[in-house]
Tab-separated table of C-alpha atoms and ligand atoms in Angstrom:
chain	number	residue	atom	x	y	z
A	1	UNK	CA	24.884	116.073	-51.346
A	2	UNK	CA	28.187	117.165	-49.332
A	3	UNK	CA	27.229	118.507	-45.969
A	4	UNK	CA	30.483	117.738	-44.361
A	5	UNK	CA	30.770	121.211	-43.068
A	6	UNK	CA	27.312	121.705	-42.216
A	7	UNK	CA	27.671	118.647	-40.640
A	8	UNK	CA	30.225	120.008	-38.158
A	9	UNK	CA	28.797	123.633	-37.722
A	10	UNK	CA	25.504	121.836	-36.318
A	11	UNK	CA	27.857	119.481	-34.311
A	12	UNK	CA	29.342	123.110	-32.651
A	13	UNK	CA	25.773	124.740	-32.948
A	14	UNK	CA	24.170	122.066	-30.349
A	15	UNK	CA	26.746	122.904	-27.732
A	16	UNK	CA	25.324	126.004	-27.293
A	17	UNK	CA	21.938	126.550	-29.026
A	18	UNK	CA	18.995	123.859	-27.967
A	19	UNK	CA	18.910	121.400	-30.624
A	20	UNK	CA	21.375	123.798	-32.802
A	21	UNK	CA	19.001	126.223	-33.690
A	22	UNK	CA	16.739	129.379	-32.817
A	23	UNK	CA	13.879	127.983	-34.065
A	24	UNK	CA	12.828	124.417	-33.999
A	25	UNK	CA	11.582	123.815	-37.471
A	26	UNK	CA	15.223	124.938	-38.796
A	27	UNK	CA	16.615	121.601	-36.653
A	28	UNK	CA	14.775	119.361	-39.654
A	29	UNK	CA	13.450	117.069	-37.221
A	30	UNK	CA	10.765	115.837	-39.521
A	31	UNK	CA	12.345	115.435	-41.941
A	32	UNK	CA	15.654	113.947	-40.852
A	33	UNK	CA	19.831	114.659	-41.860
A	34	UNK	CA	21.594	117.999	-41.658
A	35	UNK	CA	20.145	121.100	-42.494
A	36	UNK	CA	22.725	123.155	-44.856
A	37	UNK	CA	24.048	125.872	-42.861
A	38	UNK	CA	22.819	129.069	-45.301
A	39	UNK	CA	25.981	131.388	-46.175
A	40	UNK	CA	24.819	133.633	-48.601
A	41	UNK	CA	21.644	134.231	-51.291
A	42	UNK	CA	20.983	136.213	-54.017
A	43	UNK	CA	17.957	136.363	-55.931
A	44	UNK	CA	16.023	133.094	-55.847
A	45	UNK	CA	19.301	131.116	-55.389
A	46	UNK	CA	21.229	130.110	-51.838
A	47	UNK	CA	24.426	128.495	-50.987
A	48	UNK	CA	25.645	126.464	-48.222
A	49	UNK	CA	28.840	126.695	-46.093
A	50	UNK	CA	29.729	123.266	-48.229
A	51	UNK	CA	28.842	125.470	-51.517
A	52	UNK	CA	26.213	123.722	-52.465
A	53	UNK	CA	23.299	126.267	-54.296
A	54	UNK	CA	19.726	125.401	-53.810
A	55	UNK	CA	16.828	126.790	-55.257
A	56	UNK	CA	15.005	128.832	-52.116
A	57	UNK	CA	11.065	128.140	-52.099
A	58	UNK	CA	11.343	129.020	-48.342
A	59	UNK	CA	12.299	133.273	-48.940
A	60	UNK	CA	13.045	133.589	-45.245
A	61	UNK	CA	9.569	132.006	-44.556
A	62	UNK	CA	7.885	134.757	-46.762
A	63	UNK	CA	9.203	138.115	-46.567
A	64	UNK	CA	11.786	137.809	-49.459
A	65	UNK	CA	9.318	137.973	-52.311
A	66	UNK	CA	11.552	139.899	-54.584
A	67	UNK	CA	14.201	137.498	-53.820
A	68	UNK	CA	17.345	137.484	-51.630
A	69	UNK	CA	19.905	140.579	-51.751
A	70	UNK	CA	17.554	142.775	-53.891
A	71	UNK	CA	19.864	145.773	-54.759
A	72	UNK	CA	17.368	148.460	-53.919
A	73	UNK	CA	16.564	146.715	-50.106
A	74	UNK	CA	20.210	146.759	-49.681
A	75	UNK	CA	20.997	150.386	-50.569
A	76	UNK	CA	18.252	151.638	-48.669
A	77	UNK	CA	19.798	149.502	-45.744
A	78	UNK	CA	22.921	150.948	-46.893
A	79	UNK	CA	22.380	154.360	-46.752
A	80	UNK	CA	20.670	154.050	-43.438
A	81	UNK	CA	23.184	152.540	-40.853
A	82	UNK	CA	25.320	155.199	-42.044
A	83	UNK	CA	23.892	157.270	-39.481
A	84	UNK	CA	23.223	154.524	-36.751
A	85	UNK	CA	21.564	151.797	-36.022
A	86	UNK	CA	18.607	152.372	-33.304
A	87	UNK	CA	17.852	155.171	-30.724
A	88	UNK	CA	15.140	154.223	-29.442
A	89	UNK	CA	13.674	157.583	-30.228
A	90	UNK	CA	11.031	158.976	-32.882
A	91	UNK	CA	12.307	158.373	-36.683
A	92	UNK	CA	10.740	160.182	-40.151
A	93	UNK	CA	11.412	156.699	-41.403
A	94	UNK	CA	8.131	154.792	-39.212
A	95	UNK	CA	6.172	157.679	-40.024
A	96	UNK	CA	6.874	157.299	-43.461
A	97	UNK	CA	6.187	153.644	-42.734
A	98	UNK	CA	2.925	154.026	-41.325
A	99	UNK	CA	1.799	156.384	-43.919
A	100	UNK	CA	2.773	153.519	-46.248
A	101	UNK	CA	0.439	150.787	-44.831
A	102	UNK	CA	-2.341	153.206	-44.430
A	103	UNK	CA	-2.312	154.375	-47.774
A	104	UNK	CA	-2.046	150.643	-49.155
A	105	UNK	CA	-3.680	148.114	-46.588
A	106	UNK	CA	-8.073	148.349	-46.611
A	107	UNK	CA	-9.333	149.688	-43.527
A	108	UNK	CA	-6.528	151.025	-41.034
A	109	UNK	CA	-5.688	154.482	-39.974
A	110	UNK	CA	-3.129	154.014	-37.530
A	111	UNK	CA	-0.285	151.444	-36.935
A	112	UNK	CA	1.614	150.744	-34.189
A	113	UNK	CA	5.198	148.993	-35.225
A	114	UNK	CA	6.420	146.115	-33.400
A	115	UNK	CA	10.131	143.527	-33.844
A	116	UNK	CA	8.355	140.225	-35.154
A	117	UNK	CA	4.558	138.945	-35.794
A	118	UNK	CA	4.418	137.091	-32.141
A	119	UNK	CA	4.796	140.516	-30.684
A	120	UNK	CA	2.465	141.941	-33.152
A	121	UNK	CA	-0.214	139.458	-32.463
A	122	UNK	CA	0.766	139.166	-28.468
A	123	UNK	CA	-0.165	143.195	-28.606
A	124	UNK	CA	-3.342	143.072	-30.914
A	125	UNK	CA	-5.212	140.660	-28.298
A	126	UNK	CA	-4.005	142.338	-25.611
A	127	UNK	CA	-5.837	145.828	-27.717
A	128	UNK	CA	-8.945	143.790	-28.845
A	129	UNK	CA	-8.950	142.599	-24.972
A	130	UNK	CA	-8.917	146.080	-23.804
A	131	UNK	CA	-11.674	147.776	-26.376
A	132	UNK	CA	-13.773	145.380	-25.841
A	133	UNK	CA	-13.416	144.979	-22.808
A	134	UNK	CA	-14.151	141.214	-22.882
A	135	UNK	CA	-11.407	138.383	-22.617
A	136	UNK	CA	-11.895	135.258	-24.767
A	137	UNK	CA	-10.202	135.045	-28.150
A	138	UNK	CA	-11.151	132.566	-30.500
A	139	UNK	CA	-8.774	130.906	-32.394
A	140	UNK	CA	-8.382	127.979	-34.855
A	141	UNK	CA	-6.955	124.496	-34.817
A	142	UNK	CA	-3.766	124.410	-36.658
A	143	UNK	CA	-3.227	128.288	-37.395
A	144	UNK	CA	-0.056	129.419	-35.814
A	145	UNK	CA	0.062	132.871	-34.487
A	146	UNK	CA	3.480	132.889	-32.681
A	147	UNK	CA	4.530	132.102	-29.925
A	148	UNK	CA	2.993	133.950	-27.224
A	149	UNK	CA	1.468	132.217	-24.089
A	150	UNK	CA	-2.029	132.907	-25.186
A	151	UNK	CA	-1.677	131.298	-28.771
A	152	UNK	CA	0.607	128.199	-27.978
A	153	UNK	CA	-2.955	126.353	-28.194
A	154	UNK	CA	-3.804	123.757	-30.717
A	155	UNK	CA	-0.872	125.869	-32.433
A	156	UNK	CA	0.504	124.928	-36.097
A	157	UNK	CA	3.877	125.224	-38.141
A	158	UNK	CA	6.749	124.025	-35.606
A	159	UNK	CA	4.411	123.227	-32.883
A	160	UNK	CA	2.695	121.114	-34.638
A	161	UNK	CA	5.893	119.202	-35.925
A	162	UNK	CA	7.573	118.824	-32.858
A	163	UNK	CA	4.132	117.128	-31.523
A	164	UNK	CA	3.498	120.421	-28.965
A	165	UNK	CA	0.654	122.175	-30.639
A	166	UNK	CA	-0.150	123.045	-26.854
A	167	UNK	CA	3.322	123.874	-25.056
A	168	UNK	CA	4.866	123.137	-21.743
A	169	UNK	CA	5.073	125.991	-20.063
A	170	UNK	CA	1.821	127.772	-20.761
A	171	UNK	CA	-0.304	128.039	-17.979
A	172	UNK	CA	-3.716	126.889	-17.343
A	173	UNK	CA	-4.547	130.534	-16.446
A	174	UNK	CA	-2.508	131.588	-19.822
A	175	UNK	CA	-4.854	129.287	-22.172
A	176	UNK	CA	-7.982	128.837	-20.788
A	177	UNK	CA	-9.343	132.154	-22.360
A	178	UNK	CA	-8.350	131.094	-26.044
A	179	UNK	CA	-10.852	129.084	-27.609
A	180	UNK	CA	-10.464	126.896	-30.625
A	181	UNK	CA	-12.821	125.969	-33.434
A	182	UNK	CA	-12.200	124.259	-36.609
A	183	UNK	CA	-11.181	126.322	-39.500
A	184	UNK	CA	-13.325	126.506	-42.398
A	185	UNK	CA	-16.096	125.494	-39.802
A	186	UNK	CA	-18.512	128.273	-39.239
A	187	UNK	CA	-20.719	126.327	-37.372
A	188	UNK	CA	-17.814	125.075	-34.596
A	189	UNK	CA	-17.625	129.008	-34.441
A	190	UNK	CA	-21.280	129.777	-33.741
A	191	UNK	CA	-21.449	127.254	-30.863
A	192	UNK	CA	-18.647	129.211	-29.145
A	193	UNK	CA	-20.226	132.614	-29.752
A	194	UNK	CA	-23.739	130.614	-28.128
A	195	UNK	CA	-21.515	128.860	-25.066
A	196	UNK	CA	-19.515	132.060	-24.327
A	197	UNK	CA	-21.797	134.545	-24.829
A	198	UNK	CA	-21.130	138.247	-24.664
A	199	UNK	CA	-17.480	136.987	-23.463
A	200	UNK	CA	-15.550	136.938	-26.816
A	201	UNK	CA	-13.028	139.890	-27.432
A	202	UNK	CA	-12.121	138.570	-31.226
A	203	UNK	CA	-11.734	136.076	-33.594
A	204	UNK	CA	-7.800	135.546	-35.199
A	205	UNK	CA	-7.474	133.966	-38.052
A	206	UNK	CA	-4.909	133.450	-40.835
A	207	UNK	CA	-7.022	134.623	-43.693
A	208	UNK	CA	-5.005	131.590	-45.687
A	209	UNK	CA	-4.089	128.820	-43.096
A	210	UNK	CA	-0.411	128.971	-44.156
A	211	UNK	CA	1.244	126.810	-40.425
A	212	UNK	CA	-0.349	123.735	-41.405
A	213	UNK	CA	0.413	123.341	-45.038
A	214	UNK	CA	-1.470	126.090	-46.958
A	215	UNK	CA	-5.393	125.618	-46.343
A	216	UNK	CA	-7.199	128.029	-47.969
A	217	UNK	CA	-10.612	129.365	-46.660
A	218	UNK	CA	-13.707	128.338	-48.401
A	219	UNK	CA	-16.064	130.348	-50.076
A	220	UNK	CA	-18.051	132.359	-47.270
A	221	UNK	CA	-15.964	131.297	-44.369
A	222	UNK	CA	-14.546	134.348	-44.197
A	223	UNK	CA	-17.340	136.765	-44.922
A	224	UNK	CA	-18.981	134.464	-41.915
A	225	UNK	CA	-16.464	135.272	-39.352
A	226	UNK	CA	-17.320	138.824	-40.556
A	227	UNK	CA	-20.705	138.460	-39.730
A	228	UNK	CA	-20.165	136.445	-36.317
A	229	UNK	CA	-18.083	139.175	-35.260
A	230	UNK	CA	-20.287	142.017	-36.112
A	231	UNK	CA	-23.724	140.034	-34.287
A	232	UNK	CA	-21.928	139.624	-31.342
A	233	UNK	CA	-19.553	142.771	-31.197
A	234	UNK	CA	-16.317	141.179	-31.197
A	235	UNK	CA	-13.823	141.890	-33.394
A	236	UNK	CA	-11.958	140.196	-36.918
A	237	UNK	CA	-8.494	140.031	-36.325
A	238	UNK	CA	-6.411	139.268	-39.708
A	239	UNK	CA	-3.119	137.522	-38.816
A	240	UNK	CA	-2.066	138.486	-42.102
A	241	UNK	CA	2.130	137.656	-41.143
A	242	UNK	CA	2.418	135.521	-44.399
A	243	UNK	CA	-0.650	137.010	-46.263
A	244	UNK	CA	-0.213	140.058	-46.252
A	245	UNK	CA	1.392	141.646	-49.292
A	246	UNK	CA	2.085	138.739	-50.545
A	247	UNK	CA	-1.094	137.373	-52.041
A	248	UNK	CA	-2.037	140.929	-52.646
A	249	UNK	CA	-0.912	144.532	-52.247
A	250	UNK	CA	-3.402	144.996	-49.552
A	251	UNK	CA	-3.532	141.469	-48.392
A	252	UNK	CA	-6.009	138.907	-47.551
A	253	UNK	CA	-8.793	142.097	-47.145
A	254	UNK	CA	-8.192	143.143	-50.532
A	255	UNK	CA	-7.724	139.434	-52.152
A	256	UNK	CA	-10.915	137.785	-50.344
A	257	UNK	CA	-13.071	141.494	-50.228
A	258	UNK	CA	-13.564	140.769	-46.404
A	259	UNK	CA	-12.970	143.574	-43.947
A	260	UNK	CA	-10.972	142.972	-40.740
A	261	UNK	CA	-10.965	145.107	-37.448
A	262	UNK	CA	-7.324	144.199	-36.767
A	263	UNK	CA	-4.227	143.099	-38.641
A	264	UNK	CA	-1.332	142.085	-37.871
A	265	UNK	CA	2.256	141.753	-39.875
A	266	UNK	CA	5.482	140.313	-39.578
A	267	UNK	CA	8.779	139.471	-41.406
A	268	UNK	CA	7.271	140.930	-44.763
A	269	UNK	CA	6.987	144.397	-43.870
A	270	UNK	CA	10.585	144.728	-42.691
A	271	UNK	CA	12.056	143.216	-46.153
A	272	UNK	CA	14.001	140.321	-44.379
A	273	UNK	CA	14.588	142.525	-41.409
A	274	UNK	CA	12.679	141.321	-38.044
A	275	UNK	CA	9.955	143.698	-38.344
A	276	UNK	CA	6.253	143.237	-36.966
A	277	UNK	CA	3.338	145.471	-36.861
A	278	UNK	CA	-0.468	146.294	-36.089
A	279	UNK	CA	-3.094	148.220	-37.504
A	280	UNK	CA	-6.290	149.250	-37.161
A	281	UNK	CA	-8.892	152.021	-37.028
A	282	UNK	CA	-8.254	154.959	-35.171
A	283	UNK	CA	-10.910	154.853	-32.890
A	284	UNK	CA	-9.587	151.147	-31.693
A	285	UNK	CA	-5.870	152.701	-31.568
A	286	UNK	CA	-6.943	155.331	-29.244
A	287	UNK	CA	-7.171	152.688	-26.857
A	288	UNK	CA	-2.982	152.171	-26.920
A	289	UNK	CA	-1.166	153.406	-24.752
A	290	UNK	CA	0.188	156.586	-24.140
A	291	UNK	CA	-3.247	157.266	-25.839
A	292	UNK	CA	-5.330	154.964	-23.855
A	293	UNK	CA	-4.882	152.023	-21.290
A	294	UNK	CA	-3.340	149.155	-22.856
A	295	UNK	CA	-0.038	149.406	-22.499
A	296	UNK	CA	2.806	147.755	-25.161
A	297	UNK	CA	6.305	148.875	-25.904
A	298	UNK	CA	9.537	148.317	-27.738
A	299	UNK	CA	12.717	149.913	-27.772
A	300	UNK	CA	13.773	148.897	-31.077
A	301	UNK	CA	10.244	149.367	-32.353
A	302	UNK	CA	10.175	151.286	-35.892
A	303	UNK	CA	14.226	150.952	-35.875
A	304	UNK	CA	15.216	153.026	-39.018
A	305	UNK	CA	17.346	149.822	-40.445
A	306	UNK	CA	14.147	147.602	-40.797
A	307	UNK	CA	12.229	150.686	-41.627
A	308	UNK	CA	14.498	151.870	-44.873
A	309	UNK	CA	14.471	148.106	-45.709
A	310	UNK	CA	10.322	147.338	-45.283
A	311	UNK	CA	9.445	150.491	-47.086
A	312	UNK	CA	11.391	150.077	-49.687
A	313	UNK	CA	10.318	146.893	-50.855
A	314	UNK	CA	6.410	147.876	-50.318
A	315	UNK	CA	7.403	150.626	-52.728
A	316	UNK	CA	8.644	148.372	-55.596
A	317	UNK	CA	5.975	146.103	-55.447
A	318	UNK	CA	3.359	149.244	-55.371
A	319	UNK	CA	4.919	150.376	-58.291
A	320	UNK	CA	4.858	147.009	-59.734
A	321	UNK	CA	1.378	145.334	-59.000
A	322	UNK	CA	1.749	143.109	-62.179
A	323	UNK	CA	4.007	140.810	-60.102
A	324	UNK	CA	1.009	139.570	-58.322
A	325	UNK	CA	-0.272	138.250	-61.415
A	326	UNK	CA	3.037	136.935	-62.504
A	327	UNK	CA	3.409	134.969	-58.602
A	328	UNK	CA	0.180	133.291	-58.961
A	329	UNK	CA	1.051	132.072	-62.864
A	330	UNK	CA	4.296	130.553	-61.779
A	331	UNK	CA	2.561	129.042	-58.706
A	332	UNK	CA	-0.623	127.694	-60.425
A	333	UNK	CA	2.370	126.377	-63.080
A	334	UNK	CA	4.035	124.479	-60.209
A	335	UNK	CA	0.864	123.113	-58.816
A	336	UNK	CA	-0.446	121.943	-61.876
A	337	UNK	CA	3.246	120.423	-62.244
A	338	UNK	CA	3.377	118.421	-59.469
A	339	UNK	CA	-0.747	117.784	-60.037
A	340	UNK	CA	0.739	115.793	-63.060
A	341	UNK	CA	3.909	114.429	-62.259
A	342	UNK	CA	1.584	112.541	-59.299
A	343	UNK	CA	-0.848	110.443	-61.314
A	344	UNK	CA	1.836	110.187	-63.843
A	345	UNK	CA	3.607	108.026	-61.009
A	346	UNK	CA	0.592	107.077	-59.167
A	347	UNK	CA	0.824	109.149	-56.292
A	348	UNK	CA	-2.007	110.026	-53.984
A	349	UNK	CA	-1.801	113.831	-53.760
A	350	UNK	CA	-3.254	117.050	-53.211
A	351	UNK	CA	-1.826	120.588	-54.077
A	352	UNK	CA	-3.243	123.744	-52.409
A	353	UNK	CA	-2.289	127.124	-54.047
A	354	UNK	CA	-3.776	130.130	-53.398
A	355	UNK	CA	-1.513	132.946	-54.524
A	356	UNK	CA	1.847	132.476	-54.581
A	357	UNK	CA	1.758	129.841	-51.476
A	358	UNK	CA	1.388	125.861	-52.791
A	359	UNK	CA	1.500	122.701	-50.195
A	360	UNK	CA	1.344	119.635	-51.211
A	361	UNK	CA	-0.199	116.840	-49.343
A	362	UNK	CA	0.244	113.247	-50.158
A	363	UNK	CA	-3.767	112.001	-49.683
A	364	UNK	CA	-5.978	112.409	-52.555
A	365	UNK	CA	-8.490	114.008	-50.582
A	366	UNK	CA	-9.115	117.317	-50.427
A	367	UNK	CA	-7.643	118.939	-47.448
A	368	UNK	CA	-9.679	121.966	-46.227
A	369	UNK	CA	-9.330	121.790	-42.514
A	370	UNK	CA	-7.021	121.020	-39.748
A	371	UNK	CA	-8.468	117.202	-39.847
A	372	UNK	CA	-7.948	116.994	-43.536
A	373	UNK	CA	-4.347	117.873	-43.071
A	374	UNK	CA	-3.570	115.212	-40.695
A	375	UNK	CA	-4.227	112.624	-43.187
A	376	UNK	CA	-1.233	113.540	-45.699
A	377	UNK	CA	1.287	110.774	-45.791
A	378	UNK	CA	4.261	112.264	-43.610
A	379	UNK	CA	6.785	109.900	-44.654
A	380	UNK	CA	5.894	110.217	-48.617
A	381	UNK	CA	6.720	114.170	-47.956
A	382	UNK	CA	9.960	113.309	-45.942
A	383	UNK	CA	11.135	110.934	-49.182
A	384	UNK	CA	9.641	114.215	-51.221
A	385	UNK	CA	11.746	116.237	-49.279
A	386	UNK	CA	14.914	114.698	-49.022
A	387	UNK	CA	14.927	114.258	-53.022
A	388	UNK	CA	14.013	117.420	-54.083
A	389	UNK	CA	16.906	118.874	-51.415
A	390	UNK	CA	19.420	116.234	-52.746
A	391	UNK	CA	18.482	117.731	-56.217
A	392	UNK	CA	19.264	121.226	-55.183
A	393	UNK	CA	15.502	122.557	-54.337
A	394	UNK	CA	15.239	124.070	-50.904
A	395	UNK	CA	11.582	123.806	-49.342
A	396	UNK	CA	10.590	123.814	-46.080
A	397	UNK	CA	11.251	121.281	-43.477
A	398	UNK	CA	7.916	120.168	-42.629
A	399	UNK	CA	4.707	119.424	-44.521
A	400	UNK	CA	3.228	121.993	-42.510
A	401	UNK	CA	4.762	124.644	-43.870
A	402	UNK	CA	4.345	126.906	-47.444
A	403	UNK	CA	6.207	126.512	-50.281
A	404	UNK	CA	6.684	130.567	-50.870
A	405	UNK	CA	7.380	131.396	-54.660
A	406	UNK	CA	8.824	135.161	-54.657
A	407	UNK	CA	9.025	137.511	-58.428
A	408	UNK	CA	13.028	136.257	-58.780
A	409	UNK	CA	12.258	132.650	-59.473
A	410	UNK	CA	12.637	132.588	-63.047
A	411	UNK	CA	11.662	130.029	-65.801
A	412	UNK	CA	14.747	127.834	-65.151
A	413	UNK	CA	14.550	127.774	-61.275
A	414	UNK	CA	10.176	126.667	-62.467
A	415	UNK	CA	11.398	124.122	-65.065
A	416	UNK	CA	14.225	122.911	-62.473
A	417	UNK	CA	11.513	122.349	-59.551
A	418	UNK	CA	9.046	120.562	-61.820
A	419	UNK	CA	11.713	118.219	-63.224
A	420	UNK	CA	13.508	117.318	-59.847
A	421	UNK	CA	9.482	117.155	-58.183
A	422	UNK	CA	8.862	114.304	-60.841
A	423	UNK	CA	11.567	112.318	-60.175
A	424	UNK	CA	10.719	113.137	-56.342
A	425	UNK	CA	7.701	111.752	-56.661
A	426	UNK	CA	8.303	108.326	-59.045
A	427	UNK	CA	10.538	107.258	-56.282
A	428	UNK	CA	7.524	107.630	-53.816
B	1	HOZ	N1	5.817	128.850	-39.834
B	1	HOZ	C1	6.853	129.687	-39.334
B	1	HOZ	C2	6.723	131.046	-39.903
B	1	HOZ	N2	5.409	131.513	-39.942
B	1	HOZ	C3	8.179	129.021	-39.586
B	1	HOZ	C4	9.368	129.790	-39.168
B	1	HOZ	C5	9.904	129.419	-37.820
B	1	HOZ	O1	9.153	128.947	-36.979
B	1	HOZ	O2	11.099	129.613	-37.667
């Protein structure tokens, strides 16, 4: 593959950006070589300053499941900066918006928007902290809640490649009220509830464990945290920034039938746009300020650009629920591909899929925990990787990331993946 030009636009990036990028996991440090410099994308296909096209299984890291440059998205975006950008005054459009989520995500009344899922996250502990009243948040090994002080502990996704899954820079005072228990481990979460007790604001979890590969949560796990929460009156946060709408309308609540107190969004709800947001019932709203106490704030919060573009795409795929039927069919197709194509060549592997979100890990045990995860091959997925990109199939840089499979991917870009993945994997 050509990256000469990519080559030299990274050379110019690291001048001035750390390590070239603005976010590590972009830098392909675990995986090694240049990543392509991304110039344009449209539909489930992407091309490189060198004009090289890839198949994209990354979708912006989620939000893009009705593929890049979806003409809709962009007329709505369109239309809207025709009139401005920002001002950092009320909008119909986040009303509209919040009407939206209310009417399609179980269990919230009100919403508060935020500019990215860290800050949405960052502001729902601060609001479980404050009507609760109580100040430890439990949290689980691996599962990556941005970046904010509080959840850079035992953090996955590009924490947990760069080797930093607690960060410099976080304070002992910062940390030492976020607790971590295994995931899919009720028990590591009922001796916290018995060590700490009557001192634990919430429980955050990503419903499917989608920073450290894609770990799905075993039958009752869920339903459990339920329960913990409601003995002990904490509260069920649902980090649902790559769940939600994606492996169903109304998320992980509506795909596992578990109720949360609190969830939180990201990239998806803004179409591509940086977009975050929070919701929850309106009695645990009143507590946000200039309701209540706890105090959070954004001047570009509910911007009418990201707004236009969010709400239209949660409109197409409301009007078009079949597509989360067709995502899981081509991602249960993939799995079972690359299921295949591994003890065809002898490979030791293991493929999680759980909507349309697939990892897989090169062990052939199963891999239902943070431990679990640590036992995939890392240099069998770098080989993986470095094929599959050479063949034109862009995935993400890390094992523990998704592979994100949006409604554009058609049967070609499916065949195209399963026929470069078994070649990826006889050279393993
Ligand atoms: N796992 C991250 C998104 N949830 C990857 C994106 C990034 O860190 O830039």
């Amino acid at each position: 593959m050509n990256l000469v030009i990519s080559e030299k636009a990274m050379e110019r990036a690291k001048n001035f950006l750390p390590g070239g990028v603005n976010s590590p996991v972009r830098a392909f440090g675990a995986v090694g070589g240049t990543p392509p410099f991304i110039v344009k994308g449209k539909g489930s296909h992407i091309w490189d300053l060198d004009n090289n096209e890839y198949i994209d299984f990354v979708g912006s890291w989620g939000p893009l499941i009705l593929g890049h440059s979806y003409e809709p998205v962009l007329e709505a975006v369109n239309e809207t900066v025709k009139n401005g950008l920002s001002f950092g005054a009320p909008t119909l459009k986040e009303v509209e918006m919040a009407e939206k989520l209310v009417s399609i995500v179980p269990n919230i009344e009100m919403v508060r928007m935020v500019n990215s899922g860290t800050e949405a996250v960052m502001s729902a502990i601060r609001l479980a902290r404050g009507a609760t009243g109580k100040s430890k948040i439990i949290k689980f090994t691996g599962c990556y809640h941005g970046h904010s002080d509080a959840m850079l502990v035992s953090a996955g996704s590009g924490a947990l490649t760069q080797g930093e899954p607690n960060s410099a820079g976080v304070t002992k005072g910062a940390a030492e009220d976020t607790l971590t228990a295994e995931y899919n481990n009720l028990d590591s979460v009922k001796q916290l509830f018995d060590a700490n007790n009557g001192q634990i604001a919430a429980i955050i979890v990503e419903p499917v464990a989608a920073n450290m590969g894609v770990v799905p949560p075993m039958d009752g796990f869920l339903q459990g945290l339920r329960d913990l929460c409601d003995k002990n009156g904490a509260l069920l946060i649902f980090d649902e920034v790559i769940t939600g709408f994606r492996l169903a309308l109304g998320g992980a609540q509506e795909f596992f039938g578990v109720r949360a107190d609190v969830v939180t969004f990201g990239k998806i709800i803004g179409g591509g746009m940086p977009v975050g947001a929070y919701a929850t019932t309106r009695e645990i709203m009143q507590n946000i300020s200039p309701l209540g106490s706890v105090y959070q704030a954004g001047t570009l919060s509910g911007n009418p650009v990201a707004m236009a573009a969010g709400l239209k795409q949660l409109e197409i795929l409301e009007k078009n629920q079949s597509y989360y039927i067709e995502i899981n069919k081509k991602a249960q197709f993939i799995a079972n591909n690359l299921r295949e194509s591994a003890e065809k060549h002898n490979v030791n592997i293991t493929v999680n899929q759980c909507g349309g979100l697939i990892c897989p890990y090169f062990t052939n045990e199963n891999v239902n925990s943070f431990a679990d995860t640590q036992k995939s091959n890392l240099e069998q997925f770098k080989c993986y990787f470095n094929t599959m990109l050479e063949r034109g199939i862009y995935l993400a840089p890390s094992q523990f990331e998704a592979m994100f499979i949006s409604i554009s991917h058609t049967d070609e870009d499916i065949s195209a993946f399963c026929t470069a993945a078994d070649e990826a994997l006889k050279t393993l």
